[in-house]
């Protein structure tokens, strides 16, 4: 009975969060460039918003990659919400997040505890949010186009297999060695 009650509470909580998201309301959590007030409304944090604008400008207009942007941010002494240096993944999360264009996204991953990133679904809520956007819509659309181009995987140059891949081990660290053409 306790397990059934727990599942019922989780289902009701998810339905409530989906309802809030479909109304354009923030469900909570932290987003670089924003702070959440006592009513869970997103308010722009000016210093961080300038960094977000720089990230989008460098990515969409200057055509910089994630690593170059992360290095640029770190050289200027900027840190993430956790006061850590910027990483490629941190920059990618900012560039991929529609919140900065004024949208609320919810339910992009199903069964995260089991599937992790493999649970990504195209059936999620994406609506105009109540909060003010940090970037303009034309910048967001330019970013989407660049990400679409970059998401295509390059052709495999060598279709064969390397027989000794993962069989050879590094004598110093013990990691598996890989072959490449």
PDB file of C-alpha atoms in Angstrom:
ATOM      1  CA  UNK A   1       0.000   0.000   0.000  1.00  0.00           C
ATOM      2  CA  UNK A   2       2.823   2.398   0.823  1.00  0.00           C
ATOM      3  CA  UNK A   3       4.456   1.771  -2.553  1.00  0.00           C
ATOM      4  CA  UNK A   4       1.155   2.348  -4.337  1.00  0.00           C
ATOM      5  CA  UNK A   5       0.625   5.584  -2.406  1.00  0.00           C
ATOM      6  CA  UNK A   6       4.137   6.757  -3.284  1.00  0.00           C
ATOM      7  CA  UNK A   7       3.550   6.048  -6.987  1.00  0.00           C
ATOM      8  CA  UNK A   8       0.269   7.961  -6.778  1.00  0.00           C
ATOM      9  CA  UNK A   9       1.989  10.982  -5.193  1.00  0.00           C
ATOM     10  CA  UNK A  10       4.724  10.930  -7.853  1.00  0.00           C
ATOM     11  CA  UNK A  11       2.135  10.752 -10.661  1.00  0.00           C
ATOM     12  CA  UNK A  12       0.139  13.650  -9.184  1.00  0.00           C
ATOM     13  CA  UNK A  13       3.291  15.722  -8.746  1.00  0.00           C
ATOM     14  CA  UNK A  14       4.295  15.111 -12.381  1.00  0.00           C
ATOM     15  CA  UNK A  15       0.832  16.063 -13.601  1.00  0.00           C
ATOM     16  CA  UNK A  16       0.990  19.281 -11.565  1.00  0.00           C
ATOM     17  CA  UNK A  17       4.429  20.126 -12.962  1.00  0.00           C
ATOM     18  CA  UNK A  18       3.276  19.418 -16.516  1.00  0.00           C
ATOM     19  CA  UNK A  19       0.242  21.668 -15.970  1.00  0.00           C
ATOM     20  CA  UNK A  20       2.453  24.510 -14.663  1.00  0.00           C
ATOM     21  CA  UNK A  21       4.840  24.100 -17.591  1.00  0.00           C
ATOM     22  CA  UNK A  22       2.017  24.111 -20.139  1.00  0.00           C
ATOM     23  CA  UNK A  23       0.884  27.448 -18.646  1.00  0.00           C
ATOM     24  CA  UNK A  24       4.390  28.882 -19.141  1.00  0.00           C
ATOM     25  CA  UNK A  25       5.280  28.781 -15.451  1.00  0.00           C
ATOM     26  CA  UNK A  26       8.683  27.826 -14.062  1.00  0.00           C
ATOM     27  CA  UNK A  27       8.726  24.599 -12.036  1.00  0.00           C
ATOM     28  CA  UNK A  28      11.787  25.484 -10.018  1.00  0.00           C
ATOM     29  CA  UNK A  29      15.454  24.662 -10.123  1.00  0.00           C
ATOM     30  CA  UNK A  30      18.368  26.856 -11.124  1.00  0.00           C
ATOM     31  CA  UNK A  31      19.135  28.433 -14.468  1.00  0.00           C
ATOM     32  CA  UNK A  32      22.230  30.517 -15.161  1.00  0.00           C
ATOM     33  CA  UNK A  33      21.131  34.079 -15.909  1.00  0.00           C
ATOM     34  CA  UNK A  34      17.948  33.861 -13.859  1.00  0.00           C
ATOM     35  CA  UNK A  35      16.909  33.762 -10.234  1.00  0.00           C
ATOM     36  CA  UNK A  36      13.620  32.452  -8.931  1.00  0.00           C
ATOM     37  CA  UNK A  37      11.653  34.738  -6.603  1.00  0.00           C
ATOM     38  CA  UNK A  38       9.363  33.648  -3.754  1.00  0.00           C
ATOM     39  CA  UNK A  39       6.481  32.995  -6.179  1.00  0.00           C
ATOM     40  CA  UNK A  40       8.694  30.810  -8.451  1.00  0.00           C
ATOM     41  CA  UNK A  41       8.814  33.464 -11.162  1.00  0.00           C
ATOM     42  CA  UNK A  42      12.047  33.867 -13.076  1.00  0.00           C
ATOM     43  CA  UNK A  43      13.821  37.207 -12.746  1.00  0.00           C
ATOM     44  CA  UNK A  44      16.835  38.132 -14.876  1.00  0.00           C
ATOM     45  CA  UNK A  45      20.183  38.319 -13.064  1.00  0.00           C
ATOM     46  CA  UNK A  46      21.920  41.124 -14.977  1.00  0.00           C
ATOM     47  CA  UNK A  47      25.604  40.081 -14.648  1.00  0.00           C
ATOM     48  CA  UNK A  48      24.884  36.493 -15.644  1.00  0.00           C
ATOM     49  CA  UNK A  49      22.527  37.624 -18.425  1.00  0.00           C
ATOM     50  CA  UNK A  50      25.420  39.518 -20.027  1.00  0.00           C
ATOM     51  CA  UNK A  51      27.484  36.324 -19.993  1.00  0.00           C
ATOM     52  CA  UNK A  52      24.578  34.410 -21.592  1.00  0.00           C
ATOM     53  CA  UNK A  53      24.330  37.081 -24.316  1.00  0.00           C
ATOM     54  CA  UNK A  54      28.088  36.747 -24.914  1.00  0.00           C
ATOM     55  CA  UNK A  55      27.792  32.955 -25.209  1.00  0.00           C
ATOM     56  CA  UNK A  56      25.010  33.203 -27.795  1.00  0.00           C
ATOM     57  CA  UNK A  57      26.793  35.983 -29.701  1.00  0.00           C
ATOM     58  CA  UNK A  58      30.038  34.007 -29.887  1.00  0.00           C
ATOM     59  CA  UNK A  59      28.217  30.835 -30.935  1.00  0.00           C
ATOM     60  CA  UNK A  60      25.752  32.262 -33.466  1.00  0.00           C
ATOM     61  CA  UNK A  61      27.518  35.295 -34.914  1.00  0.00           C
ATOM     62  CA  UNK A  62      31.225  34.538 -34.437  1.00  0.00           C
ATOM     63  CA  UNK A  63      30.699  30.786 -35.139  1.00  0.00           C
ATOM     64  CA  UNK A  64      32.869  29.752 -32.183  1.00  0.00           C
ATOM     65  CA  UNK A  65      32.728  26.188 -30.855  1.00  0.00           C
ATOM     66  CA  UNK A  66      31.861  25.131 -27.302  1.00  0.00           C
ATOM     67  CA  UNK A  67      35.500  24.649 -26.240  1.00  0.00           C
ATOM     68  CA  UNK A  68      36.621  28.035 -27.521  1.00  0.00           C
ATOM     69  CA  UNK A  69      33.719  29.736 -25.729  1.00  0.00           C
ATOM     70  CA  UNK A  70      34.477  27.864 -22.481  1.00  0.00           C
ATOM     71  CA  UNK A  71      38.134  28.891 -22.681  1.00  0.00           C
ATOM     72  CA  UNK A  72      37.147  32.509 -23.367  1.00  0.00           C
ATOM     73  CA  UNK A  73      34.819  32.544 -20.325  1.00  0.00           C
ATOM     74  CA  UNK A  74      37.426  30.964 -18.067  1.00  0.00           C
ATOM     75  CA  UNK A  75      40.133  33.415 -19.193  1.00  0.00           C
ATOM     76  CA  UNK A  76      37.870  36.265 -18.089  1.00  0.00           C
ATOM     77  CA  UNK A  77      37.303  34.667 -14.681  1.00  0.00           C
ATOM     78  CA  UNK A  78      33.611  33.868 -15.188  1.00  0.00           C
ATOM     79  CA  UNK A  79      32.254  30.885 -13.273  1.00  0.00           C
ATOM     80  CA  UNK A  80      29.108  28.765 -13.389  1.00  0.00           C
ATOM     81  CA  UNK A  81      26.336  28.787 -10.780  1.00  0.00           C
ATOM     82  CA  UNK A  82      28.413  26.394  -8.672  1.00  0.00           C
ATOM     83  CA  UNK A  83      31.486  28.674  -8.876  1.00  0.00           C
ATOM     84  CA  UNK A  84      33.282  26.186 -11.112  1.00  0.00           C
ATOM     85  CA  UNK A  85      35.118  26.905 -14.360  1.00  0.00           C
ATOM     86  CA  UNK A  86      33.115  26.653 -17.560  1.00  0.00           C
ATOM     87  CA  UNK A  87      33.272  23.366 -19.457  1.00  0.00           C
ATOM     88  CA  UNK A  88      32.242  22.333 -22.953  1.00  0.00           C
ATOM     89  CA  UNK A  89      29.124  20.703 -21.518  1.00  0.00           C
ATOM     90  CA  UNK A  90      28.249  23.798 -19.475  1.00  0.00           C
ATOM     91  CA  UNK A  91      28.378  26.015 -22.552  1.00  0.00           C
ATOM     92  CA  UNK A  92      26.394  23.437 -24.559  1.00  0.00           C
ATOM     93  CA  UNK A  93      23.670  23.381 -21.892  1.00  0.00           C
ATOM     94  CA  UNK A  94      23.294  27.155 -22.130  1.00  0.00           C
ATOM     95  CA  UNK A  95      23.189  27.101 -25.937  1.00  0.00           C
ATOM     96  CA  UNK A  96      20.657  24.228 -25.979  1.00  0.00           C
ATOM     97  CA  UNK A  97      18.315  25.738 -23.382  1.00  0.00           C
ATOM     98  CA  UNK A  98      15.205  27.472 -24.815  1.00  0.00           C
ATOM     99  CA  UNK A  99      14.626  29.288 -21.513  1.00  0.00           C
ATOM    100  CA  UNK A 100      16.932  32.076 -22.709  1.00  0.00           C
ATOM    101  CA  UNK A 101      14.628  32.777 -25.665  1.00  0.00           C
ATOM    102  CA  UNK A 102      11.618  32.966 -23.330  1.00  0.00           C
ATOM    103  CA  UNK A 103      10.347  29.385 -23.516  1.00  0.00           C
ATOM    104  CA  UNK A 104       9.591  26.800 -20.842  1.00  0.00           C
ATOM    105  CA  UNK A 105      10.583  23.205 -21.625  1.00  0.00           C
ATOM    106  CA  UNK A 106       9.456  20.312 -19.450  1.00  0.00           C
ATOM    107  CA  UNK A 107       9.479  16.509 -19.773  1.00  0.00           C
ATOM    108  CA  UNK A 108      12.284  16.153 -22.305  1.00  0.00           C
ATOM    109  CA  UNK A 109      13.567  12.992 -20.598  1.00  0.00           C
ATOM    110  CA  UNK A 110      11.435  10.027 -19.525  1.00  0.00           C
ATOM    111  CA  UNK A 111      12.512   7.676 -16.710  1.00  0.00           C
ATOM    112  CA  UNK A 112      15.776   9.511 -16.035  1.00  0.00           C
ATOM    113  CA  UNK A 113      16.647   7.208 -13.125  1.00  0.00           C
ATOM    114  CA  UNK A 114      16.722   4.205 -15.483  1.00  0.00           C
ATOM    115  CA  UNK A 115      17.450   5.535 -18.966  1.00  0.00           C
ATOM    116  CA  UNK A 116      19.519   8.687 -18.350  1.00  0.00           C
ATOM    117  CA  UNK A 117      20.185  10.508 -21.638  1.00  0.00           C
ATOM    118  CA  UNK A 118      18.851   7.581 -23.673  1.00  0.00           C
ATOM    119  CA  UNK A 119      15.376   8.425 -22.361  1.00  0.00           C
ATOM    120  CA  UNK A 120      15.212  11.630 -24.416  1.00  0.00           C
ATOM    121  CA  UNK A 121      11.840  12.050 -26.092  1.00  0.00           C
ATOM    122  CA  UNK A 122      10.406  14.442 -28.663  1.00  0.00           C
ATOM    123  CA  UNK A 123       7.088  14.434 -26.801  1.00  0.00           C
ATOM    124  CA  UNK A 124       7.657  17.237 -24.287  1.00  0.00           C
ATOM    125  CA  UNK A 125       6.123  20.558 -23.297  1.00  0.00           C
ATOM    126  CA  UNK A 126       7.653  23.633 -24.990  1.00  0.00           C
ATOM    127  CA  UNK A 127       5.622  26.822 -24.567  1.00  0.00           C
ATOM    128  CA  UNK A 128       6.177  30.562 -24.294  1.00  0.00           C
ATOM    129  CA  UNK A 129       7.053  31.302 -20.679  1.00  0.00           C
ATOM    130  CA  UNK A 130       5.925  34.068 -18.354  1.00  0.00           C
ATOM    131  CA  UNK A 131       9.519  35.256 -17.886  1.00  0.00           C
ATOM    132  CA  UNK A 132      11.426  37.797 -19.950  1.00  0.00           C
ATOM    133  CA  UNK A 133      13.877  36.369 -22.496  1.00  0.00           C
ATOM    134  CA  UNK A 134      17.586  37.192 -22.292  1.00  0.00           C
ATOM    135  CA  UNK A 135      18.266  36.778 -26.015  1.00  0.00           C
ATOM    136  CA  UNK A 136      16.315  37.889 -29.066  1.00  0.00           C
ATOM    137  CA  UNK A 137      14.311  35.404 -31.141  1.00  0.00           C
ATOM    138  CA  UNK A 138      16.480  35.914 -34.238  1.00  0.00           C
ATOM    139  CA  UNK A 139      19.578  34.935 -32.219  1.00  0.00           C
ATOM    140  CA  UNK A 140      17.785  31.815 -30.949  1.00  0.00           C
ATOM    141  CA  UNK A 141      16.727  30.822 -34.468  1.00  0.00           C
ATOM    142  CA  UNK A 142      20.277  31.328 -35.784  1.00  0.00           C
ATOM    143  CA  UNK A 143      21.531  29.141 -32.946  1.00  0.00           C
ATOM    144  CA  UNK A 144      19.023  26.409 -33.836  1.00  0.00           C
ATOM    145  CA  UNK A 145      20.225  26.380 -37.443  1.00  0.00           C
ATOM    146  CA  UNK A 146      23.881  26.101 -36.419  1.00  0.00           C
ATOM    147  CA  UNK A 147      23.114  23.315 -33.945  1.00  0.00           C
ATOM    148  CA  UNK A 148      21.204  21.413 -36.643  1.00  0.00           C
ATOM    149  CA  UNK A 149      24.200  21.603 -38.978  1.00  0.00           C
ATOM    150  CA  UNK A 150      26.626  20.564 -36.227  1.00  0.00           C
ATOM    151  CA  UNK A 151      24.429  17.671 -35.067  1.00  0.00           C
ATOM    152  CA  UNK A 152      25.002  15.706 -38.260  1.00  0.00           C
ATOM    153  CA  UNK A 153      27.616  13.047 -37.725  1.00  0.00           C
ATOM    154  CA  UNK A 154      30.492  12.921 -40.195  1.00  0.00           C
ATOM    155  CA  UNK A 155      30.864  10.006 -42.584  1.00  0.00           C
ATOM    156  CA  UNK A 156      32.945   7.080 -41.435  1.00  0.00           C
ATOM    157  CA  UNK A 157      36.183   7.238 -43.363  1.00  0.00           C
ATOM    158  CA  UNK A 158      37.169   3.659 -42.688  1.00  0.00           C
ATOM    159  CA  UNK A 159      34.284   1.167 -42.630  1.00  0.00           C
ATOM    160  CA  UNK A 160      36.381  -1.782 -41.453  1.00  0.00           C
ATOM    161  CA  UNK A 161      37.230  -2.996 -37.976  1.00  0.00           C
ATOM    162  CA  UNK A 162      40.488  -2.815 -36.076  1.00  0.00           C
ATOM    163  CA  UNK A 163      41.100  -6.294 -34.669  1.00  0.00           C
ATOM    164  CA  UNK A 164      43.176  -5.320 -31.632  1.00  0.00           C
ATOM    165  CA  UNK A 165      40.904  -2.537 -30.364  1.00  0.00           C
ATOM    166  CA  UNK A 166      40.325  -2.907 -26.596  1.00  0.00           C
ATOM    167  CA  UNK A 167      42.608  -5.940 -26.420  1.00  0.00           C
ATOM    168  CA  UNK A 168      45.808  -3.941 -26.066  1.00  0.00           C
ATOM    169  CA  UNK A 169      46.277  -2.176 -22.716  1.00  0.00           C
ATOM    170  CA  UNK A 170      48.433   0.803 -21.857  1.00  0.00           C
ATOM    171  CA  UNK A 171      51.368  -0.397 -19.722  1.00  0.00           C
ATOM    172  CA  UNK A 172      51.290   2.763 -17.571  1.00  0.00           C
ATOM    173  CA  UNK A 173      47.604   3.327 -16.786  1.00  0.00           C
ATOM    174  CA  UNK A 174      45.928   0.078 -17.898  1.00  0.00           C
ATOM    175  CA  UNK A 175      43.405   1.829 -20.197  1.00  0.00           C
ATOM    176  CA  UNK A 176      42.288   0.042 -23.344  1.00  0.00           C
ATOM    177  CA  UNK A 177      44.016   1.269 -26.463  1.00  0.00           C
ATOM    178  CA  UNK A 178      42.104   2.076 -29.629  1.00  0.00           C
ATOM    179  CA  UNK A 179      43.214   2.130 -33.238  1.00  0.00           C
ATOM    180  CA  UNK A 180      42.337   4.702 -35.831  1.00  0.00           C
ATOM    181  CA  UNK A 181      43.252   5.443 -39.393  1.00  0.00           C
TER     182      UNK A 181
END
